[in-house]
mmCIF file of N, CA and C in Angstrom:
data_model
loop_
_atom_site.group_PDB
_atom_site.id
_atom_site.type_symbol
_atom_site.label_atom_id
_atom_site.label_comp_id
_atom_site.label_asym_id
_atom_site.label_seq_id
_atom_site.Cartn_x
_atom_site.Cartn_y
_atom_site.Cartn_z
ATOM 1 N N UNK A 19 0.810 -1.520 0.101
ATOM 2 C CA UNK A 19 0.437 0.323 0.232
ATOM 3 C C UNK A 19 0.492 1.318 0.163
ATOM 4 N N UNK A 20 0.537 2.191 -0.773
ATOM 5 C CA UNK A 20 1.476 3.558 -0.994
ATOM 6 C C UNK A 20 0.858 4.299 0.126
ATOM 7 N N UNK A 21 2.008 5.397 -0.209
ATOM 8 C CA UNK A 21 1.711 6.348 1.244
ATOM 9 C C UNK A 21 0.524 7.172 1.235
ATOM 10 N N UNK A 22 0.205 7.385 0.003
ATOM 11 C CA UNK A 22 -1.088 8.466 -0.118
ATOM 12 C C UNK A 22 -2.421 7.292 0.360
ATOM 13 N N UNK A 23 -2.245 6.474 -0.025
ATOM 14 C CA UNK A 23 -3.404 5.197 -0.362
ATOM 15 C C UNK A 23 -3.716 5.381 1.743
ATOM 16 N N UNK A 24 -2.703 5.142 2.255
ATOM 17 C CA UNK A 24 -2.811 4.962 3.606
ATOM 18 C C UNK A 24 -2.969 6.098 4.436
ATOM 19 N N UNK A 25 -2.586 6.982 4.024
ATOM 20 C CA UNK A 25 -3.047 8.290 4.888
ATOM 21 C C UNK A 25 -4.510 8.562 4.691
ATOM 22 N N UNK A 26 -4.943 8.467 3.219
ATOM 23 C CA UNK A 26 -6.212 7.790 2.919
ATOM 24 C C UNK A 26 -6.877 7.535 3.719
ATOM 25 N N UNK A 27 -6.230 5.916 4.163
ATOM 26 C CA UNK A 27 -7.391 5.171 4.989
ATOM 27 C C UNK A 27 -7.290 5.599 6.598
ATOM 28 N N UNK A 28 -6.466 6.230 6.794
ATOM 29 C CA UNK A 28 -6.510 6.499 8.424
ATOM 30 C C UNK A 28 -7.000 7.652 8.405
ATOM 31 N N UNK A 29 -7.353 8.514 7.624
ATOM 32 C CA UNK A 29 -8.433 10.113 7.639
ATOM 33 C C UNK A 29 -10.139 9.340 8.020
ATOM 34 N N UNK A 30 -10.214 8.357 6.972
ATOM 35 C CA UNK A 30 -11.501 7.799 6.540
ATOM 36 C C UNK A 30 -11.945 7.129 7.707
ATOM 37 N N UNK A 31 -10.845 6.543 8.687
ATOM 38 C CA UNK A 31 -11.316 5.508 9.865
ATOM 39 C C UNK A 31 -11.210 6.712 10.974
ATOM 40 N N UNK A 32 -10.438 7.609 10.733
ATOM 41 C CA UNK A 32 -10.981 8.604 12.031
ATOM 42 C C UNK A 32 -12.070 9.610 12.325
ATOM 43 N N UNK A 33 -12.588 9.961 10.464
ATOM 44 C CA UNK A 33 -13.433 10.521 10.363
ATOM 45 C C UNK A 33 -15.046 9.607 10.712
ATOM 46 N N UNK A 34 -14.585 8.114 10.614
ATOM 47 C CA UNK A 34 -15.707 6.938 10.870
ATOM 48 C C UNK A 34 -15.899 7.099 12.344
ATOM 49 N N UNK A 35 -14.855 6.993 13.485
ATOM 50 C CA UNK A 35 -14.665 6.612 14.277
ATOM 51 C C UNK A 35 -15.372 8.001 15.724
ATOM 52 N N UNK A 36 -15.417 9.155 14.612
ATOM 53 C CA UNK A 36 -15.622 10.627 15.255
ATOM 54 C C UNK A 36 -16.679 10.699 15.984
ATOM 55 N N UNK A 37 -18.104 9.850 15.339
ATOM 56 C CA UNK A 37 -19.446 9.625 15.519
ATOM 57 C C UNK A 37 -19.878 10.843 15.610
ATOM 58 N N UNK A 38 -21.269 11.254 16.183
ATOM 59 C CA UNK A 38 -21.683 12.270 16.340
ATOM 60 C C UNK A 38 -21.444 13.054 17.578
ATOM 61 N N UNK A 39 -21.605 14.579 16.760
ATOM 62 C CA UNK A 39 -20.902 15.710 17.588
ATOM 63 C C UNK A 39 -22.347 15.894 18.142
ATOM 64 N N UNK A 40 -22.077 16.206 19.777
ATOM 65 C CA UNK A 40 -23.045 17.057 19.639
ATOM 66 C C UNK A 40 -22.733 18.952 20.797
ATOM 67 N N UNK A 41 -23.805 19.380 20.893
ATOM 68 C CA UNK A 41 -23.433 21.492 21.418
ATOM 69 C C UNK A 41 -24.019 21.194 22.041
ATOM 70 N N UNK A 42 -24.096 22.137 22.786
ATOM 71 C CA UNK A 42 -24.453 22.758 24.487
ATOM 72 C C UNK A 42 -25.693 23.138 23.729
ATOM 73 N N UNK A 43 -26.898 23.045 24.681
ATOM 74 C CA UNK A 43 -27.739 23.983 23.844
ATOM 75 C C UNK A 43 -27.856 25.480 24.224
ATOM 76 N N UNK A 44 -27.993 26.240 23.770
ATOM 77 C CA UNK A 44 -28.343 27.465 23.626
ATOM 78 C C UNK A 44 -29.268 28.077 23.465
ATOM 79 N N UNK A 45 -29.937 28.981 24.336
ATOM 80 C CA UNK A 45 -31.070 29.593 24.673
ATOM 81 C C UNK A 45 -31.174 30.648 23.415
ATOM 82 N N UNK A 46 -31.996 30.612 22.117
ATOM 83 C CA UNK A 46 -32.262 31.359 20.879
ATOM 84 C C UNK A 46 -33.269 31.973 21.124
ATOM 85 N N UNK A 47 -34.283 32.079 22.105
ATOM 86 C CA UNK A 47 -35.343 33.279 22.189
ATOM 87 C C UNK A 47 -35.903 32.907 22.738
ATOM 88 N N UNK A 48 -36.643 34.109 23.539
ATOM 89 C CA UNK A 48 -37.416 33.536 24.788
ATOM 90 C C UNK A 48 -38.635 34.449 24.569
ATOM 91 N N UNK A 49 -40.243 33.897 25.001
ATOM 92 C CA UNK A 49 -41.096 35.189 25.034
ATOM 93 C C UNK A 49 -41.744 34.989 26.510
ATOM 94 N N UNK A 50 -41.918 36.105 26.994
ATOM 95 C CA UNK A 50 -41.403 37.420 26.529
ATOM 96 C C UNK A 50 -39.928 37.495 26.429
ATOM 97 N N UNK A 51 -39.655 38.372 25.878
ATOM 98 C CA UNK A 51 -38.081 38.309 25.954
ATOM 99 C C UNK A 51 -37.364 39.143 26.532
ATOM 100 N N UNK A 52 -36.388 39.019 26.567
ATOM 101 C CA UNK A 52 -35.400 39.408 28.033
ATOM 102 C C UNK A 52 -35.034 40.736 27.906
ATOM 103 N N UNK A 53 -35.474 41.165 29.147
ATOM 104 C CA UNK A 53 -35.676 42.814 29.282
ATOM 105 C C UNK A 53 -36.936 43.536 29.076
ATOM 106 N N UNK A 54 -38.145 42.546 28.567
ATOM 107 C CA UNK A 54 -39.341 43.376 27.552
ATOM 108 C C UNK A 54 -39.845 43.444 28.697
ATOM 109 N N UNK A 55 -41.236 44.305 28.718
ATOM 110 C CA UNK A 55 -41.975 44.652 29.711
ATOM 111 C C UNK A 55 -43.926 44.428 28.574
ATOM 112 N N UNK A 56 -43.705 43.487 29.406
ATOM 113 C CA UNK A 56 -45.653 43.063 28.897
ATOM 114 C C UNK A 56 -46.225 43.382 29.802
ATOM 115 N N UNK A 57 -47.917 42.542 29.041
ATOM 116 C CA UNK A 57 -49.125 42.546 30.021
ATOM 117 C C UNK A 57 -49.589 41.028 30.303
ATOM 118 N N UNK A 58 -49.876 40.948 31.100
ATOM 119 C CA UNK A 58 -49.934 39.888 31.875
ATOM 120 C C UNK A 58 -49.721 38.710 31.028
ATOM 121 N N UNK A 59 -48.898 38.236 30.725
ATOM 122 C CA UNK A 59 -48.945 36.568 30.172
ATOM 123 C C UNK A 59 -49.065 35.536 30.602
ATOM 124 N N UNK A 60 -49.742 34.467 30.150
ATOM 125 C CA UNK A 60 -49.965 33.310 31.062
ATOM 126 C C UNK A 60 -49.381 32.401 30.498
ATOM 127 N N UNK A 61 -48.150 32.388 29.848
ATOM 128 C CA UNK A 61 -46.896 31.178 29.501
ATOM 129 C C UNK A 61 -45.716 32.259 29.454
ATOM 130 N N UNK A 62 -44.628 31.290 29.693
ATOM 131 C CA UNK A 62 -43.578 31.616 29.019
ATOM 132 C C UNK A 62 -42.730 30.791 28.331
ATOM 133 N N UNK A 63 -41.711 30.744 26.767
ATOM 134 C CA UNK A 63 -41.582 29.751 26.152
ATOM 135 C C UNK A 63 -39.834 30.432 26.389
ATOM 136 N N UNK A 64 -39.256 29.087 26.186
ATOM 137 C CA UNK A 64 -38.058 29.425 25.653
ATOM 138 C C UNK A 64 -37.424 28.621 25.024
ATOM 139 N N UNK A 65 -36.861 28.948 23.484
ATOM 140 C CA UNK A 65 -36.605 28.267 22.413
ATOM 141 C C UNK A 65 -34.803 27.514 22.454
ATOM 142 N N UNK A 66 -34.525 26.835 22.537
ATOM 143 C CA UNK A 66 -33.308 26.464 21.971
ATOM 144 C C UNK A 66 -32.696 25.450 21.223
ATOM 145 N N UNK A 67 -30.990 25.808 20.773
ATOM 146 C CA UNK A 67 -30.051 25.258 19.437
ATOM 147 C C UNK A 67 -30.609 23.804 19.329
ATOM 148 N N UNK A 68 -30.925 23.436 20.314
ATOM 149 C CA UNK A 68 -30.820 21.585 20.433
ATOM 150 C C UNK A 68 -31.867 21.223 20.671
ATOM 151 N N UNK A 69 -31.692 19.829 20.639
ATOM 152 C CA UNK A 69 -33.094 19.467 21.281
ATOM 153 C C UNK A 69 -33.064 18.804 22.203
ATOM 154 N N UNK A 70 -34.297 18.923 23.023
ATOM 155 C CA UNK A 70 -33.988 18.804 24.814
ATOM 156 C C UNK A 70 -33.997 17.329 25.205
ATOM 157 N N UNK A 71 -33.780 17.101 26.274
ATOM 158 C CA UNK A 71 -34.003 15.972 27.548
ATOM 159 C C UNK A 71 -35.208 16.101 28.485
ATOM 160 N N UNK A 72 -36.394 16.291 27.996
ATOM 161 C CA UNK A 72 -37.379 16.723 28.741
ATOM 162 C C UNK A 72 -36.842 15.694 30.342
ATOM 163 N N UNK A 73 -36.822 15.493 30.577
ATOM 164 C CA UNK A 73 -36.797 14.468 32.250
ATOM 165 C C UNK A 73 -35.427 15.620 32.788
ATOM 166 N N UNK A 74 -34.576 15.764 32.072
ATOM 167 C CA UNK A 74 -33.692 16.906 32.346
ATOM 168 C C UNK A 74 -33.590 18.304 31.887
ATOM 169 N N UNK A 75 -34.876 18.522 31.241
ATOM 170 C CA UNK A 75 -34.617 20.089 31.611
ATOM 171 C C UNK A 75 -35.920 20.782 32.161
ATOM 172 N N UNK A 76 -35.974 22.296 32.736
ATOM 173 C CA UNK A 76 -36.484 22.596 33.259
ATOM 174 C C UNK A 76 -36.740 23.955 33.662
ATOM 175 N N UNK A 77 -37.282 24.655 34.452
ATOM 176 C CA UNK A 77 -37.641 26.187 35.030
ATOM 177 C C UNK A 77 -37.945 26.496 36.273
ATOM 178 N N UNK A 78 -37.668 27.324 36.501
ATOM 179 C CA UNK A 78 -39.015 28.395 37.676
ATOM 180 C C UNK A 78 -38.900 29.201 37.437
ATOM 181 N N UNK A 79 -39.808 30.447 38.062
ATOM 182 C CA UNK A 79 -40.112 31.594 37.441
ATOM 183 C C UNK A 79 -40.096 32.182 39.047
ATOM 184 N N UNK A 80 -39.619 33.068 39.106
ATOM 185 C CA UNK A 80 -39.556 33.542 40.549
ATOM 186 C C UNK A 80 -40.396 35.196 40.197
ATOM 187 N N UNK A 81 -40.473 35.674 41.081
ATOM 188 C CA UNK A 81 -41.061 36.732 41.402
ATOM 189 C C UNK A 81 -40.085 38.033 42.052
ATOM 190 N N UNK A 82 -39.417 39.182 41.308
ATOM 191 C CA UNK A 82 -38.246 39.668 42.256
ATOM 192 C C UNK A 82 -38.754 40.900 42.544
ATOM 193 N N UNK A 83 -39.975 41.349 42.224
ATOM 194 C CA UNK A 83 -39.932 42.694 42.523
ATOM 195 C C UNK A 83 -41.776 43.208 42.409
ATOM 196 N N UNK A 84 -42.025 43.986 43.486
ATOM 197 C CA UNK A 84 -43.867 44.154 42.916
ATOM 198 C C UNK A 84 -44.048 45.686 43.248
ATOM 199 N N UNK A 85 -45.000 46.301 42.096
ATOM 200 C CA UNK A 85 -44.783 47.777 42.545
ATOM 201 C C UNK A 85 -45.646 48.181 43.768
ATOM 202 N N UNK A 86 -44.720 48.973 44.523
ATOM 203 C CA UNK A 86 -45.367 49.319 45.433
ATOM 204 C C UNK A 86 -44.656 48.753 47.239
ATOM 205 N N UNK A 87 -44.064 47.650 46.473
ATOM 206 C CA UNK A 87 -43.077 47.273 47.980
ATOM 207 C C UNK A 87 -41.838 47.168 47.712
ATOM 208 N N UNK A 88 -41.588 48.064 48.194
ATOM 209 C CA UNK A 88 -39.501 48.147 48.094
ATOM 210 C C UNK A 88 -39.072 47.369 48.270
ATOM 211 N N UNK A 89 -39.178 46.106 49.388
ATOM 212 C CA UNK A 89 -38.028 45.419 49.918
ATOM 213 C C UNK A 89 -38.904 44.093 49.584
ATOM 214 N N UNK A 90 -39.532 43.876 48.304
ATOM 215 C CA UNK A 90 -39.737 42.308 48.114
ATOM 216 C C UNK A 90 -39.278 41.669 48.085
ATOM 217 N N UNK A 91 -39.253 40.647 48.850
ATOM 218 C CA UNK A 91 -38.788 38.996 48.808
ATOM 219 C C UNK A 91 -38.900 38.188 47.668
ATOM 220 N N UNK A 92 -37.970 37.727 47.019
ATOM 221 C CA UNK A 92 -37.947 36.499 45.622
ATOM 222 C C UNK A 92 -39.632 36.018 46.270
ATOM 223 N N UNK A 93 -40.631 35.697 45.397
ATOM 224 C CA UNK A 93 -41.364 34.854 45.349
ATOM 225 C C UNK A 93 -41.504 34.271 44.611
ATOM 226 N N UNK A 94 -41.088 32.760 44.154
ATOM 227 C CA UNK A 94 -41.146 31.321 43.386
ATOM 228 C C UNK A 94 -42.324 31.175 42.782
ATOM 229 N N UNK A 95 -43.125 31.254 41.575
ATOM 230 C CA UNK A 95 -44.625 31.343 40.900
ATOM 231 C C UNK A 95 -44.838 29.891 41.120
ATOM 232 N N UNK A 96 -45.821 29.487 41.965
ATOM 233 C CA UNK A 96 -46.205 27.819 42.350
ATOM 234 C C UNK A 96 -47.222 27.376 41.134
ATOM 235 N N UNK A 97 -46.969 26.144 40.745
ATOM 236 C CA UNK A 97 -48.437 25.425 40.004
ATOM 237 C C UNK A 97 -48.172 25.714 38.498
ATOM 238 N N UNK A 98 -46.994 26.168 37.927
ATOM 239 C CA UNK A 98 -46.537 26.569 36.730
ATOM 240 C C UNK A 98 -46.243 24.800 35.736
ATOM 241 N N UNK A 99 -46.891 24.806 35.132
ATOM 242 C CA UNK A 99 -46.892 23.205 34.156
ATOM 243 C C UNK A 99 -46.036 23.608 32.938
ATOM 244 N N UNK A 100 -44.958 22.869 33.628
ATOM 245 C CA UNK A 100 -43.584 22.598 32.608
ATOM 246 C C UNK A 100 -43.363 21.858 31.595
ATOM 247 N N UNK A 101 -43.491 21.997 30.373
ATOM 248 C CA UNK A 101 -42.794 20.865 29.277
ATOM 249 C C UNK A 101 -42.601 20.956 28.091
ATOM 250 N N UNK A 102 -42.608 20.041 27.333
ATOM 251 C CA UNK A 102 -41.172 20.712 26.181
ATOM 252 C C UNK A 102 -42.598 19.964 24.998
ATOM 253 N N UNK A 103 -41.911 21.288 24.235
ATOM 254 C CA UNK A 103 -43.133 21.186 22.735
ATOM 255 C C UNK A 103 -42.478 20.446 21.849
ATOM 256 N N UNK A 104 -43.728 19.658 20.903
ATOM 257 C CA UNK A 104 -43.253 18.868 19.948
ATOM 258 C C UNK A 104 -42.334 19.300 19.203
ATOM 259 N N UNK A 105 -41.912 20.254 19.460
ATOM 260 C CA UNK A 105 -40.676 20.656 18.331
ATOM 261 C C UNK A 105 -39.250 20.043 18.961
ATOM 262 N N UNK A 106 -39.364 19.986 19.960
ATOM 263 C CA UNK A 106 -37.995 19.217 21.080
ATOM 264 C C UNK A 106 -37.270 20.322 21.781
ATOM 265 N N UNK A 107 -37.103 21.117 20.760
ATOM 266 C CA UNK A 107 -36.440 22.652 21.392
ATOM 267 C C UNK A 107 -37.027 23.605 22.311
ATOM 268 N N UNK A 108 -38.521 23.730 22.614
ATOM 269 C CA UNK A 108 -39.056 24.503 23.053
ATOM 270 C C UNK A 108 -39.095 24.305 24.863
ATOM 271 N N UNK A 109 -39.324 24.769 25.390
ATOM 272 C CA UNK A 109 -39.268 24.764 26.775
ATOM 273 C C UNK A 109 -40.994 25.563 27.356
ATOM 274 N N UNK A 110 -42.120 25.319 27.377
ATOM 275 C CA UNK A 110 -43.265 26.235 27.813
ATOM 276 C C UNK A 110 -43.161 26.293 29.234
ATOM 277 N N UNK A 111 -43.291 27.319 29.359
ATOM 278 C CA UNK A 111 -44.003 27.064 31.360
ATOM 279 C C UNK A 111 -45.136 27.881 31.442
ATOM 280 N N UNK A 112 -46.002 27.359 31.480
ATOM 281 C CA UNK A 112 -47.822 27.692 31.403
ATOM 282 C C UNK A 112 -48.032 28.376 32.849
ATOM 283 N N UNK A 113 -48.877 29.226 33.469
ATOM 284 C CA UNK A 113 -49.193 29.848 34.253
ATOM 285 C C UNK A 113 -51.029 29.392 34.328
ATOM 286 N N UNK A 114 -51.650 28.937 35.466
ATOM 287 C CA UNK A 114 -53.358 28.614 35.364
ATOM 288 C C UNK A 114 -54.021 30.389 35.446
ATOM 289 N N UNK A 115 -53.221 31.332 35.576
ATOM 290 C CA UNK A 115 -53.602 32.510 35.202
ATOM 291 C C UNK A 115 -52.433 33.969 34.958
ATOM 292 N N UNK A 116 -53.107 34.847 34.489
ATOM 293 C CA UNK A 116 -52.097 35.710 33.791
ATOM 294 C C UNK A 116 -50.944 36.371 35.522
ATOM 295 N N UNK A 117 -49.782 36.410 34.829
ATOM 296 C CA UNK A 117 -48.498 36.833 36.087
ATOM 297 C C UNK A 117 -49.353 38.454 36.132
ATOM 298 N N UNK A 118 -49.310 38.528 37.378
ATOM 299 C CA UNK A 118 -49.403 39.751 37.818
ATOM 300 C C UNK A 118 -48.513 40.998 37.608
ATOM 301 N N UNK A 119 -48.424 41.666 38.022
ATOM 302 C CA UNK A 119 -47.897 43.361 37.729
ATOM 303 C C UNK A 119 -46.461 43.417 38.815
ATOM 304 N N UNK A 120 -45.262 43.639 38.308
ATOM 305 C CA UNK A 120 -43.932 43.135 38.917
ATOM 306 C C UNK A 120 -42.689 42.765 38.093
ATOM 307 N N UNK A 121 -41.720 42.417 38.565
ATOM 308 C CA UNK A 121 -40.489 41.787 37.625
ATOM 309 C C UNK A 121 -40.801 40.908 37.777
ATOM 310 N N UNK A 122 -39.684 40.258 37.024
ATOM 311 C CA UNK A 122 -39.677 38.535 37.004
ATOM 312 C C UNK A 122 -38.445 37.897 36.490
ATOM 313 N N UNK A 123 -38.138 36.661 36.755
ATOM 314 C CA UNK A 123 -36.840 36.051 36.502
ATOM 315 C C UNK A 123 -36.893 35.075 36.482
ATOM 316 N N UNK A 124 -36.825 34.082 35.033
ATOM 317 C CA UNK A 124 -36.977 32.181 34.301
ATOM 318 C C UNK A 124 -35.545 31.875 35.196
ATOM 319 N N UNK A 125 -35.593 31.206 35.706
ATOM 320 C CA UNK A 125 -34.335 30.652 35.670
ATOM 321 C C UNK A 125 -34.390 28.985 35.556
ATOM 322 N N UNK A 126 -33.560 29.007 34.130
ATOM 323 C CA UNK A 126 -33.942 27.547 33.430
ATOM 324 C C UNK A 126 -32.552 26.448 33.914
ATOM 325 N N UNK A 127 -32.710 25.612 33.174
ATOM 326 C CA UNK A 127 -31.764 24.820 32.955
ATOM 327 C C UNK A 127 -31.921 23.840 31.799
ATOM 328 N N UNK A 128 -30.787 23.189 30.994
ATOM 329 C CA UNK A 128 -31.420 22.429 29.697
ATOM 330 C C UNK A 128 -30.290 21.672 29.296
ATOM 331 N N UNK A 129 -30.711 20.527 29.215
ATOM 332 C CA UNK A 129 -30.057 19.325 28.824
ATOM 333 C C UNK A 129 -30.453 18.587 27.357
ATOM 334 N N UNK A 130 -29.196 18.400 26.677
ATOM 335 C CA UNK A 130 -29.519 18.311 24.894
ATOM 336 C C UNK A 130 -28.654 16.598 24.903
ATOM 337 N N UNK A 131 -28.278 16.225 23.755
ATOM 338 C CA UNK A 131 -27.890 15.109 23.515
ATOM 339 C C UNK A 131 -26.245 14.885 24.026
ATOM 340 N N UNK A 132 -25.591 16.190 24.410
ATOM 341 C CA UNK A 132 -24.301 15.409 25.033
ATOM 342 C C UNK A 132 -24.291 15.591 26.334
ATOM 343 N N UNK A 133 -25.381 15.467 27.171
ATOM 344 C CA UNK A 133 -25.877 15.381 28.708
ATOM 345 C C UNK A 133 -24.763 16.698 29.565
ATOM 346 N N UNK A 134 -24.620 17.745 29.002
ATOM 347 C CA UNK A 134 -24.454 18.390 30.098
ATOM 348 C C UNK A 134 -24.978 19.849 30.369
ATOM 349 N N UNK A 135 -25.641 19.801 31.776
ATOM 350 C CA UNK A 135 -26.180 20.787 31.743
ATOM 351 C C UNK A 135 -26.022 22.115 31.816
ATOM 352 N N UNK A 136 -27.189 22.940 31.370
ATOM 353 C CA UNK A 136 -26.122 24.212 30.490
ATOM 354 C C UNK A 136 -27.384 25.505 31.787
ATOM 355 N N UNK A 137 -26.942 26.191 32.301
ATOM 356 C CA UNK A 137 -28.258 26.744 33.233
ATOM 357 C C UNK A 137 -28.117 28.941 32.201
ATOM 358 N N UNK A 138 -29.089 29.009 32.629
ATOM 359 C CA UNK A 138 -29.410 30.711 32.561
ATOM 360 C C UNK A 138 -30.988 30.882 32.755
ATOM 361 N N UNK A 139 -30.826 32.328 32.708
ATOM 362 C CA UNK A 139 -31.841 33.297 32.745
ATOM 363 C C UNK A 139 -32.233 34.229 31.922
ATOM 364 N N UNK A 140 -33.510 34.911 32.541
ATOM 365 C CA UNK A 140 -34.212 35.461 31.330
ATOM 366 C C UNK A 140 -35.214 36.540 32.713
ATOM 367 N N UNK A 141 -34.727 37.772 32.620
ATOM 368 C CA UNK A 141 -35.701 38.480 32.566
ATOM 369 C C UNK A 141 -36.972 39.703 32.513
ATOM 370 N N UNK A 142 -37.933 40.029 33.000
ATOM 371 C CA UNK A 142 -39.156 40.470 32.235
ATOM 372 C C UNK A 142 -40.388 41.289 33.226
ATOM 373 N N UNK A 143 -40.502 42.177 32.664
ATOM 374 C CA UNK A 143 -41.592 43.304 33.519
ATOM 375 C C UNK A 143 -42.889 42.980 33.024
ATOM 376 N N UNK A 144 -43.997 42.661 34.191
ATOM 377 C CA UNK A 144 -44.991 42.924 33.567
ATOM 378 C C UNK A 144 -45.761 44.292 34.274
ATOM 379 N N UNK A 145 -46.174 44.498 33.533
ATOM 380 C CA UNK A 145 -46.949 46.080 33.922
ATOM 381 C C UNK A 145 -48.556 46.042 34.254
#
């Protein structure tokens, strides 16, 4: 076997052994958008760059400020239904009723095929 054929065979073998490469999920869109001011949303959606592993991905919504209350302590919004949409990339957080006026942070964690947990947050205000 000549040197060129041997190098070609080794290169092909190395590409074959590499397998599928997975990337960490990145947040590409949120509704409400980061830093937005909105009217009483009933749902928050977070769309990622990769297909999520539903059992390992999630979020919590915390009210961090309320009009008229100077030192409002953070208050987790309980009872939200969290699911992954049929596209596999969108995390949906649905509330039983619209969120009231105040400032909010969505603390999320997402896991895709590479199994690395990525965390982040999005803030918004309800008027």
